[in-house]
PDB file of C-alpha atoms in Angstrom:
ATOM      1  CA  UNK A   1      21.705   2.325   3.068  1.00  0.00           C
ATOM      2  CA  UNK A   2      23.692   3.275  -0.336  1.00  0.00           C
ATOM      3  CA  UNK A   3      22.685   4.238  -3.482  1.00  0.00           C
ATOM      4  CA  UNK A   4      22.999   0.873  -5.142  1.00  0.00           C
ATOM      5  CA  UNK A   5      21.336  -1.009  -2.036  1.00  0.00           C
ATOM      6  CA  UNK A   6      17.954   1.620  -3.097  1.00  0.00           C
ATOM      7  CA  UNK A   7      18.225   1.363  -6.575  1.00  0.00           C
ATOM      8  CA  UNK A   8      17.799  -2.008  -6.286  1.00  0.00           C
ATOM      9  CA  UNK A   9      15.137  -1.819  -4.278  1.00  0.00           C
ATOM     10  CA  UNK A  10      13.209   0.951  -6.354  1.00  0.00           C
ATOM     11  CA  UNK A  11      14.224  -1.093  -9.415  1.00  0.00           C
ATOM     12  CA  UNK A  12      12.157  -4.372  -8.032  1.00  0.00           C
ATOM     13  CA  UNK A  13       9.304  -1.926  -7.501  1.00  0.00           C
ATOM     14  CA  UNK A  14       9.497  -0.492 -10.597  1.00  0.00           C
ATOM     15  CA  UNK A  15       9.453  -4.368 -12.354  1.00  0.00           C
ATOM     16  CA  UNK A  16       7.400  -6.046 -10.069  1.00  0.00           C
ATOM     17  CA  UNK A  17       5.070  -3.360  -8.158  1.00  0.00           C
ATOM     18  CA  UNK A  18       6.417  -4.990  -4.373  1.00  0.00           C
ATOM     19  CA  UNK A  19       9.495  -5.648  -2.960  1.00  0.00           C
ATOM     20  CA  UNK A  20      10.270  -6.701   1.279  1.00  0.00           C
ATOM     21  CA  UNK A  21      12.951  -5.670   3.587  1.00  0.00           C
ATOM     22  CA  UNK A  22      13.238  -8.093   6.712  1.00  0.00           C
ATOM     23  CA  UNK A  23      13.729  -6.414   9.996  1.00  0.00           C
ATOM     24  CA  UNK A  24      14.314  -3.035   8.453  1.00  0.00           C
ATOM     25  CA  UNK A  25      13.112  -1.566  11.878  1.00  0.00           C
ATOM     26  CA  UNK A  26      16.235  -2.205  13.397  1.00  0.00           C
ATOM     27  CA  UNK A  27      15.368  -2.951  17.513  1.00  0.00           C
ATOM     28  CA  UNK A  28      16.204   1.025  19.068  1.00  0.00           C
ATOM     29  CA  UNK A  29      13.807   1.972  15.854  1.00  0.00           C
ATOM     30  CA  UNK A  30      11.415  -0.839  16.555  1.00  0.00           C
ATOM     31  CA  UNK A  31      10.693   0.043  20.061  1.00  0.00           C
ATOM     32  CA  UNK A  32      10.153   3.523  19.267  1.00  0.00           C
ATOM     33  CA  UNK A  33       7.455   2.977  17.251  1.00  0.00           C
ATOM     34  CA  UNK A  34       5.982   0.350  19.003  1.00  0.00           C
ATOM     35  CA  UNK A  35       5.807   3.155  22.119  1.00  0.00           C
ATOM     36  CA  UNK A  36       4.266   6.172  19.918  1.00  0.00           C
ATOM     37  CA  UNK A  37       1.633   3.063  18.550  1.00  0.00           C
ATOM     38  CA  UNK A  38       0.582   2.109  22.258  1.00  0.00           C
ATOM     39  CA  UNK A  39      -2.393   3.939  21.961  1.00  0.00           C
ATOM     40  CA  UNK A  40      -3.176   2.837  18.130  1.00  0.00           C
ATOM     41  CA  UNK A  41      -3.051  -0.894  20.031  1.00  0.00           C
ATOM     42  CA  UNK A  42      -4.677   0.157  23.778  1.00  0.00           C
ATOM     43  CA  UNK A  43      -7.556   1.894  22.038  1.00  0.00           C
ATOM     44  CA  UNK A  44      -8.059  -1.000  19.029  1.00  0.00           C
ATOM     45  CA  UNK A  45      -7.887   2.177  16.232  1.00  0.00           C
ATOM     46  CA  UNK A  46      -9.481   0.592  13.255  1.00  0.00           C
ATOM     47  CA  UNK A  47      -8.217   0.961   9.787  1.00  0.00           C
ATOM     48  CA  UNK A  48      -9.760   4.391   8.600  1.00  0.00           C
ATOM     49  CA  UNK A  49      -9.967   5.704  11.971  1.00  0.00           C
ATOM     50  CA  UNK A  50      -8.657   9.568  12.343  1.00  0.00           C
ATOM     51  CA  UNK A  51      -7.703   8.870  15.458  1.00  0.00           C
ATOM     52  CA  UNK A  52      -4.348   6.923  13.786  1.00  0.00           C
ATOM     53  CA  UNK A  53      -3.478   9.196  11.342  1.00  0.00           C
ATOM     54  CA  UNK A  54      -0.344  11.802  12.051  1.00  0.00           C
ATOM     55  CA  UNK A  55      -0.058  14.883  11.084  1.00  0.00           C
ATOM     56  CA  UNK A  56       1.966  16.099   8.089  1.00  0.00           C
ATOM     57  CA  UNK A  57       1.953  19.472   7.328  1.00  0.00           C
ATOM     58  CA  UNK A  58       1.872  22.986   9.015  1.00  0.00           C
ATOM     59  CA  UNK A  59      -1.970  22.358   8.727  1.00  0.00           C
ATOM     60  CA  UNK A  60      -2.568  19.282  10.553  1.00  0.00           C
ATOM     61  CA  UNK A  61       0.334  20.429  13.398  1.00  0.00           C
ATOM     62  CA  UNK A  62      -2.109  23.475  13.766  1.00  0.00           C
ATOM     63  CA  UNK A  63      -5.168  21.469  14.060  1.00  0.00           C
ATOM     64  CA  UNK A  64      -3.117  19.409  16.687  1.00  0.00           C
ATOM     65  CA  UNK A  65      -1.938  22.828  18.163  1.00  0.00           C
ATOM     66  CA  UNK A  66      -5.816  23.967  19.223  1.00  0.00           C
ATOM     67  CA  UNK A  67      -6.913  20.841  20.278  1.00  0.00           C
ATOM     68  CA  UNK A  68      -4.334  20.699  22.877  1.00  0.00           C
ATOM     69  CA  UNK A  69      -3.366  17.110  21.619  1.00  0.00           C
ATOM     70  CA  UNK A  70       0.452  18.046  22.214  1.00  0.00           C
ATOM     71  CA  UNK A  71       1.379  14.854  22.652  1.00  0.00           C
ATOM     72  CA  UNK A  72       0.514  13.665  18.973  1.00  0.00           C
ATOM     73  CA  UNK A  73       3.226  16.258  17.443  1.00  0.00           C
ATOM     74  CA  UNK A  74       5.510  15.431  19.499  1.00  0.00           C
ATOM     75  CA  UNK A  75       4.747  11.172  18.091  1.00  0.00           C
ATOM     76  CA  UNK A  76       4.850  12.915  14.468  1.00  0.00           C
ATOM     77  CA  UNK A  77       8.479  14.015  14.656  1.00  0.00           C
ATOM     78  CA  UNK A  78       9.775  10.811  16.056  1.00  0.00           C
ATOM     79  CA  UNK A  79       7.924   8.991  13.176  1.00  0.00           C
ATOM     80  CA  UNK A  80       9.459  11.549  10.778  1.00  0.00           C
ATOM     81  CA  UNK A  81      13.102  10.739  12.117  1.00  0.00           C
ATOM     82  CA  UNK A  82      12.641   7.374  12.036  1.00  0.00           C
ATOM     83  CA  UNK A  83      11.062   8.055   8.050  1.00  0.00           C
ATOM     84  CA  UNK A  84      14.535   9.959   7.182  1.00  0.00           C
ATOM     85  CA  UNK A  85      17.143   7.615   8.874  1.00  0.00           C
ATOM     86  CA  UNK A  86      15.577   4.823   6.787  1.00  0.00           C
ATOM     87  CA  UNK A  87      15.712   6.857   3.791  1.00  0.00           C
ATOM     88  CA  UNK A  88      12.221   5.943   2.534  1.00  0.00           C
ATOM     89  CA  UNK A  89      11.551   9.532   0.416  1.00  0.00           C
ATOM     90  CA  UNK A  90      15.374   8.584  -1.251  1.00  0.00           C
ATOM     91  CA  UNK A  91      13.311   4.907  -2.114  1.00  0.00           C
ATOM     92  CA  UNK A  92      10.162   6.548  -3.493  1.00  0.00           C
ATOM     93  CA  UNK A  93      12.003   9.060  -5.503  1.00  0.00           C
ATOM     94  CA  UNK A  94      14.134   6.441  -6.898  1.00  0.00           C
ATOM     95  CA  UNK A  95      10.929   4.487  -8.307  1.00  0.00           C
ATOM     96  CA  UNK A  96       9.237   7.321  -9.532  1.00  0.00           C
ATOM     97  CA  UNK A  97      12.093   8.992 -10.915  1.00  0.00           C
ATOM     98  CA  UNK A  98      11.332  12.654  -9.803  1.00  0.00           C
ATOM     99  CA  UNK A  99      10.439  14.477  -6.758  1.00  0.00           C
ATOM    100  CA  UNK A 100       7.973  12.756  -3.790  1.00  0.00           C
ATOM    101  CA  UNK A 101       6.435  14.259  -0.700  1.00  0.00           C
ATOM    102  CA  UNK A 102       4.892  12.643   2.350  1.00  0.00           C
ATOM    103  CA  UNK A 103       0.994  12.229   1.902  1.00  0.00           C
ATOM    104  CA  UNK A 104       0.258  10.261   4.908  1.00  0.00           C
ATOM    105  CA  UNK A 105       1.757   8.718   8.330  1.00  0.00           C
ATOM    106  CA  UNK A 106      -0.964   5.915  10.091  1.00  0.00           C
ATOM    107  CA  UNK A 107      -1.801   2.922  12.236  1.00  0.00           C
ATOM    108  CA  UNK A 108      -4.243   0.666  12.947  1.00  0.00           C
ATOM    109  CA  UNK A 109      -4.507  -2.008  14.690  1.00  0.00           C
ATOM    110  CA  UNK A 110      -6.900  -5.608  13.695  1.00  0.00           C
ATOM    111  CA  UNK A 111      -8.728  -7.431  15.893  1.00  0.00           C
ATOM    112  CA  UNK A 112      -8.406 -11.096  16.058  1.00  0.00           C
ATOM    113  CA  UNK A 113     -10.615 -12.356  13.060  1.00  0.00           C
ATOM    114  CA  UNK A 114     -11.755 -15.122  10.234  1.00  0.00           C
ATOM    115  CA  UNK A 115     -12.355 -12.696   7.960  1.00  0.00           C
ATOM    116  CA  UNK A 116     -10.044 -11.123   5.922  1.00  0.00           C
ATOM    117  CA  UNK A 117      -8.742  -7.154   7.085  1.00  0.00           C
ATOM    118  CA  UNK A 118      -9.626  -6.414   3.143  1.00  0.00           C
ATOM    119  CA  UNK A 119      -9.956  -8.374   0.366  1.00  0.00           C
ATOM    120  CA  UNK A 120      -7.983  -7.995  -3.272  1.00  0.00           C
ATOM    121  CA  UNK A 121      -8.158  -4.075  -4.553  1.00  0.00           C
ATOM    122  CA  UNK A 122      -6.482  -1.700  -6.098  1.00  0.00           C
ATOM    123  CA  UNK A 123      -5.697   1.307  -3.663  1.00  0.00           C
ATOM    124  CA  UNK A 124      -5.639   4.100  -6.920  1.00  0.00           C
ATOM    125  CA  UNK A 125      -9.357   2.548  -8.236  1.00  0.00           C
ATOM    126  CA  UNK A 126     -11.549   5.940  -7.012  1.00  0.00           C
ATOM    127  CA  UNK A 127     -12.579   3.787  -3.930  1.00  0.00           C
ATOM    128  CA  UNK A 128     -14.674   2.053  -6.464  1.00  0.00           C
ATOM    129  CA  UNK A 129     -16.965   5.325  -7.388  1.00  0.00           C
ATOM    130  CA  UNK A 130     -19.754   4.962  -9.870  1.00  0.00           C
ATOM    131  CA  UNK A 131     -18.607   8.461 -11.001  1.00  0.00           C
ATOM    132  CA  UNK A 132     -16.065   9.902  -9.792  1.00  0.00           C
ATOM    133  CA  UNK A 133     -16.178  13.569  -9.496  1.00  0.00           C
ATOM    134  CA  UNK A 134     -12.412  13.837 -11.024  1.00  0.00           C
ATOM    135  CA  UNK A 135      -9.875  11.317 -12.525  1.00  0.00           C
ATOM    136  CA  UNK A 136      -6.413  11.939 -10.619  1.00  0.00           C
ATOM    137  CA  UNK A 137      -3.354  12.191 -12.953  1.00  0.00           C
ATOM    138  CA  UNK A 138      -1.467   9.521 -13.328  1.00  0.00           C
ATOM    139  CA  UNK A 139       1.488  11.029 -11.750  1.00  0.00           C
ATOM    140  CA  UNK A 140      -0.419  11.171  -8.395  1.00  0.00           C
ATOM    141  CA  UNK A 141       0.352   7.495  -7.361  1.00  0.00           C
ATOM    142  CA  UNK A 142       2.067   6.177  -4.737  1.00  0.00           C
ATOM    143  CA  UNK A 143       4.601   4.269  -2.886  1.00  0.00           C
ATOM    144  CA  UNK A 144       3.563   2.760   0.624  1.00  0.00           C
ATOM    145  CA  UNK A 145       5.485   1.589   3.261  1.00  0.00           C
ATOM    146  CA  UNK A 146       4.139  -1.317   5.004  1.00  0.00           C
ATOM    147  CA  UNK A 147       5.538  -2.357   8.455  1.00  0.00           C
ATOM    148  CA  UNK A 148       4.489  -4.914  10.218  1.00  0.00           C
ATOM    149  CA  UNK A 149       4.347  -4.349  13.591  1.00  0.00           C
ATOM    150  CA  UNK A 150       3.859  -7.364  14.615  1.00  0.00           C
ATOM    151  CA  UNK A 151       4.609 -11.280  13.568  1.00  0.00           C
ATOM    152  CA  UNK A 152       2.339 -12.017  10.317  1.00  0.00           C
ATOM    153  CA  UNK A 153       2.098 -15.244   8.505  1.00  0.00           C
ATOM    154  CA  UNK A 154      -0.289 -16.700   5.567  1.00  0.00           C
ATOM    155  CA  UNK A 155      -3.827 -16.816   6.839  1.00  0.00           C
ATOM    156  CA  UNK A 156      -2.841 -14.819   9.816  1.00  0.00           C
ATOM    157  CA  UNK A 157      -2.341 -11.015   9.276  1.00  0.00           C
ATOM    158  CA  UNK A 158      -0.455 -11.476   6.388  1.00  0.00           C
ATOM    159  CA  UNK A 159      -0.455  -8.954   2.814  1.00  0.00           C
ATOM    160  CA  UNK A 160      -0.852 -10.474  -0.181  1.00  0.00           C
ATOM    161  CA  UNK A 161       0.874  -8.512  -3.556  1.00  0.00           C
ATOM    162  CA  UNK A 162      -0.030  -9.257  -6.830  1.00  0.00           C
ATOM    163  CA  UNK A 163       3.372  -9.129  -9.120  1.00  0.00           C
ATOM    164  CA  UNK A 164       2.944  -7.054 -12.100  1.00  0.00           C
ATOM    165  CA  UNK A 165      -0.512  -6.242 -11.407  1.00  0.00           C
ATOM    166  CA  UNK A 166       0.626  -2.329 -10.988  1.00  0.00           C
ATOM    167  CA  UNK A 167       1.526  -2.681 -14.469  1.00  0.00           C
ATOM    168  CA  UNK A 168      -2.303  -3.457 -15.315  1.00  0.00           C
ATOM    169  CA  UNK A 169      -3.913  -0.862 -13.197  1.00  0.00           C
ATOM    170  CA  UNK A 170      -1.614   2.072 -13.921  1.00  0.00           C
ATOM    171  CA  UNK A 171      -2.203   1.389 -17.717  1.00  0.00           C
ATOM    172  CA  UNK A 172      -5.987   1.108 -17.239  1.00  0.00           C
ATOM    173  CA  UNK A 173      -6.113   4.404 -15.649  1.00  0.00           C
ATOM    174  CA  UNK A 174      -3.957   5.932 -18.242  1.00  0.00           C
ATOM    175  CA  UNK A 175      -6.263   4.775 -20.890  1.00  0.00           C
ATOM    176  CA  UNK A 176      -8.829   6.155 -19.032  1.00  0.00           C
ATOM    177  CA  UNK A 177      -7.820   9.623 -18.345  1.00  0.00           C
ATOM    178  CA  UNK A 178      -6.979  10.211 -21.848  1.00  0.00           C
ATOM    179  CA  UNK A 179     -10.735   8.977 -22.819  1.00  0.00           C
ATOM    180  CA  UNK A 180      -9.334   5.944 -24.943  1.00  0.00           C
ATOM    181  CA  UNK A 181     -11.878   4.038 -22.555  1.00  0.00           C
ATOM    182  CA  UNK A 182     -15.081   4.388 -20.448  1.00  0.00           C
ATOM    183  CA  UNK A 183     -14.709   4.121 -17.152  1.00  0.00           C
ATOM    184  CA  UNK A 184     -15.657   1.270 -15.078  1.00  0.00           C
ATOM    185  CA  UNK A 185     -15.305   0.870 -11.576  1.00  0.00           C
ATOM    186  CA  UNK A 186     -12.077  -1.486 -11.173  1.00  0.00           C
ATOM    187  CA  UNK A 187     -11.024  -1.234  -7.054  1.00  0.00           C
ATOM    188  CA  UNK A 188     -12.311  -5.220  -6.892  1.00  0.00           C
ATOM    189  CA  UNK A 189      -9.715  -7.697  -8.662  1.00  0.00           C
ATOM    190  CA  UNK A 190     -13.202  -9.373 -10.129  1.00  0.00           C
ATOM    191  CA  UNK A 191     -13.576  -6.060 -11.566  1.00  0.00           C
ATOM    192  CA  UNK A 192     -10.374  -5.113 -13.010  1.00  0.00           C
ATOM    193  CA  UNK A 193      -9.816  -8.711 -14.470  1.00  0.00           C
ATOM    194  CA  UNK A 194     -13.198  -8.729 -15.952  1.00  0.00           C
ATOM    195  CA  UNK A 195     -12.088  -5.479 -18.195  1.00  0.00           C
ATOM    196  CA  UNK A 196      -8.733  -6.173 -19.035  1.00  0.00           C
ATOM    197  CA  UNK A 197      -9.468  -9.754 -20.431  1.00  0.00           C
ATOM    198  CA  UNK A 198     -11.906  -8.408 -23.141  1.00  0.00           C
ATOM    199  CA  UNK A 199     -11.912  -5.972 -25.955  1.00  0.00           C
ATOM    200  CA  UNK A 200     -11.388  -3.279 -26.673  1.00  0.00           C
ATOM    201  CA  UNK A 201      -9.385  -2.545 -23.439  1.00  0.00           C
ATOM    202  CA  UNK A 202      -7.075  -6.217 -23.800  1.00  0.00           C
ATOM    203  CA  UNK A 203      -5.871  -5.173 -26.812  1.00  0.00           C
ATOM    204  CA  UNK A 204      -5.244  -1.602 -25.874  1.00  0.00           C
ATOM    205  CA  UNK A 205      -3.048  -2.682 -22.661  1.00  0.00           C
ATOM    206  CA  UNK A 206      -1.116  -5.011 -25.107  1.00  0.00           C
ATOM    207  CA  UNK A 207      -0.286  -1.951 -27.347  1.00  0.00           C
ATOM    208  CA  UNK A 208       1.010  -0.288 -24.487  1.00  0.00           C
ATOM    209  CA  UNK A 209       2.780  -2.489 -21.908  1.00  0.00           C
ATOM    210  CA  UNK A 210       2.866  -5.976 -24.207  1.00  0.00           C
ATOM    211  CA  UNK A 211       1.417  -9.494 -23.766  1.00  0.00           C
ATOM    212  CA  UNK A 212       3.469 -10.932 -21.296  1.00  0.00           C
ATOM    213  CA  UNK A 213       2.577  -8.533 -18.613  1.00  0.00           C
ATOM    214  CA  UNK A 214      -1.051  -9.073 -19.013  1.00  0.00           C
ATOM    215  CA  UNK A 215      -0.912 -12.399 -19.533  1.00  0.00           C
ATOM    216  CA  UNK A 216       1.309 -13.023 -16.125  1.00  0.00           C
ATOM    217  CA  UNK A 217      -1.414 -10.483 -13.870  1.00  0.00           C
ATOM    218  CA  UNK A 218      -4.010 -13.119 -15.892  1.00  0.00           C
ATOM    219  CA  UNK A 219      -2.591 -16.114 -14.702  1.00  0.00           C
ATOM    220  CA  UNK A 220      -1.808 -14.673 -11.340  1.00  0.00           C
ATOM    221  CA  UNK A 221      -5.157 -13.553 -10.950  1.00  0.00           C
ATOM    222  CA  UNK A 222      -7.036 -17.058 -11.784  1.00  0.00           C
ATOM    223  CA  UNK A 223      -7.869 -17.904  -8.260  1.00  0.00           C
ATOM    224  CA  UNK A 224     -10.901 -15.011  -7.674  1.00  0.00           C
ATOM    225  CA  UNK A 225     -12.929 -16.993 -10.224  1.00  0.00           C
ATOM    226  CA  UNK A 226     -12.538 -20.116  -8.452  1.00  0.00           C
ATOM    227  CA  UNK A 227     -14.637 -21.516  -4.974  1.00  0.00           C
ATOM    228  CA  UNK A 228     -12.096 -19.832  -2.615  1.00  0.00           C
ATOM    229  CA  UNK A 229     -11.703 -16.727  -4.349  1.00  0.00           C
ATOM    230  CA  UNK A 230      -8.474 -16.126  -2.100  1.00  0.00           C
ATOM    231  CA  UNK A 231      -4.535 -17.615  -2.535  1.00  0.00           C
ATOM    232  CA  UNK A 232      -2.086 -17.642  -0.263  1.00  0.00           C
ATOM    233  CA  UNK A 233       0.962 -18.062  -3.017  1.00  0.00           C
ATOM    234  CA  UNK A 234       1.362 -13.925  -3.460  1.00  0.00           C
ATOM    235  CA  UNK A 235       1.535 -13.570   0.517  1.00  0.00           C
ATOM    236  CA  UNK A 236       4.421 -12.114   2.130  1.00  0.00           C
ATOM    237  CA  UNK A 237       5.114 -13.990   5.562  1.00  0.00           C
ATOM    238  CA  UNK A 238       7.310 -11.525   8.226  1.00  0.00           C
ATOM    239  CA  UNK A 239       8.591 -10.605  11.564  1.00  0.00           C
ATOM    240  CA  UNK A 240       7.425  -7.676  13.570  1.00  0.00           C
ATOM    241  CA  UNK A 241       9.861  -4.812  11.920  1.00  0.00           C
ATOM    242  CA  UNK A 242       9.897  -6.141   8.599  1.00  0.00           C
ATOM    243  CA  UNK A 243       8.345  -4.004   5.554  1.00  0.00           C
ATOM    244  CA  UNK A 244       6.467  -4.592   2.213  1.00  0.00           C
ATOM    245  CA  UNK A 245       7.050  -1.532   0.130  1.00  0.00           C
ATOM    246  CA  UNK A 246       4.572  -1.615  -2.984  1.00  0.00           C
ATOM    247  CA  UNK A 247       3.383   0.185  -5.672  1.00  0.00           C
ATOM    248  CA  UNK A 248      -0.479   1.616  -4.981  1.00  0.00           C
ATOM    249  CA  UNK A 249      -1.401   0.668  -8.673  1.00  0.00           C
ATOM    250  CA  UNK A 250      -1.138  -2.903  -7.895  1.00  0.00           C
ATOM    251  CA  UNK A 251      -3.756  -5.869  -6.729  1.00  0.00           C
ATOM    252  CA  UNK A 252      -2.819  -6.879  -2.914  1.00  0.00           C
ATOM    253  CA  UNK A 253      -5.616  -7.587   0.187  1.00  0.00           C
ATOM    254  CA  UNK A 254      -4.852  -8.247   3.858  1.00  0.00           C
ATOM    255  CA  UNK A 255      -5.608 -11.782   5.027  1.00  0.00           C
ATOM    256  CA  UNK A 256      -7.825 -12.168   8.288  1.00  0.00           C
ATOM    257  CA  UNK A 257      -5.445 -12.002  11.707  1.00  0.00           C
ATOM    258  CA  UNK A 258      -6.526 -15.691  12.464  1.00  0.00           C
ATOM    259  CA  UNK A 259      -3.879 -16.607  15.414  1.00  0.00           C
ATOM    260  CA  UNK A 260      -3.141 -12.920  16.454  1.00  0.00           C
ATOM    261  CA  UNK A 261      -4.511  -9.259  16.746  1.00  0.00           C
ATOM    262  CA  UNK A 262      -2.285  -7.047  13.964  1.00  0.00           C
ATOM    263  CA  UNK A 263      -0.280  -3.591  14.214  1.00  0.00           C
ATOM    264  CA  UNK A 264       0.316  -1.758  10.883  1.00  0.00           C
ATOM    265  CA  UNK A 265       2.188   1.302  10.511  1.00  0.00           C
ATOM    266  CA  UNK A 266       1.872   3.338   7.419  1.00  0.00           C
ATOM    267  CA  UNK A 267       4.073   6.067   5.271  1.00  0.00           C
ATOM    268  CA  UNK A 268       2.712   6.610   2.008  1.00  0.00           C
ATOM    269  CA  UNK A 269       4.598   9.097  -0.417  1.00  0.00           C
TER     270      UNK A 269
END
């Protein structure tokens, strides 16, 4: 990949909060991954589970060290090669515009299910805290990288990305870790449209990012006060080795694996 081929695609995360790259796990890469996620799929790992998370740093490798589990380490470097040659810390530092590290490498795999993997949120929301003990700084966001590991389709496994919606959630945390706001818990779409539609907050998101981006995350957004509470227009429908790269600021959910169980693998920077 050149420059211009990832400044184009940091400049569509940058505008939009999401961008996709079909088959970007070419096949050699593809099968790699698909043998170091085996287990992840054998074992049904859950989202959340420890048991699908790599480690990163000289601390985790240690950890890995005294339990014996050699075998893991050895899964973490291939997943780090296969990180590099797709030049996904060039991508993040290209949207942020300074310096990234790797926070996280993980899998999980999703039963067969009518009910949706997670519904809309906003990944950088404090979990959805009534207090949180600590507001991060706005600088700590992050870039994920999304593969699907195997086929997913509307209804059926697929990610769903509010556009511009990063814009809304990255200026509502701003506003409130510089105490221009209270904070309110805003991880549920509900939520975060509820307090950016009304004053004092609408008006101070229109001093800082304009109308037209609040008014398009409004519009796009219509759909969780209606019956359903769910829309399919925002999904992104992919083969196995595709990616959705997106901005952790932003709205997105992942719909229920209707037809088909679901592989994920994770790099978040």
């Amino acid at each position: 990949m050149n420059e211009i081929e990832i400044q184009k695609i940091s400049e569509e995360i940058k505008n939009y909060g999401v961008t996709t790259i079909n088959h970007f796990l070419d096949l050699e890469r593809f099968r790699l991954a698909s043998n170091i996620l085996s287990e992840v799929q054998n074992q049904s790992f859950r989202k959340g589970d420890r048991k699908g998370v790599y480690p990163i740093d000289l601390k985790g490798i240690f950890i890995k060290l005294i339990k014996f589990e050699f075998n893991q380490i050895k899964k973490t470097f291939v997943l780090k090669k296969i990180a590099k040659d797709l030049q996904l810390k060039e991508i993040a530092e290209q949207v942020f515009d300074n310096e990234v590290k790797l926070a996280m490498i993980d899998s999980y795999y999703s039963e067969r299910s009518n009910k949706h993997i997670i519904d809309w949120h906003c990944d950088q929301a404090y979990n959805g805290e009534l207090h949180p003990k600590r507001f991060n700084n706005i600088n700590a966001g992050a870039i994920k990288f999304f593969f699907y590991m195997t086929n997913a389709e509307s209804a059926n496994g697929c990610l769903g990305y509010i556009p511009y919606s990063h814009h809304i959630g990255k200026t509502l945390a701003s506003l409130i870790i510089e105490k221009k706001i209270e904070y309110k818990p805003f991880l549920k779409l509900k939520d975060l449209r509820a307090q950016v539609s009304t004053n004092p907050v609408r008006d101070l998101i229109i001093n800082r990012i304009g109308i037209e981006k609040l008014d398009i995350f409004l519009n796009n957004s219509k759909f969780i006060e209606e019956e359903s509470k769910d829309t399919f227009k925002f999904d992104f429908e992919m083969n196995k080795g595709g990616v959705v790269i997106f901005d952790e600021f932003g709205v997105h959910r992942g719909s229920m694996p209707s037809k088909n169980s679901r592989l994920i693998l994770r790099f978040l920077y």
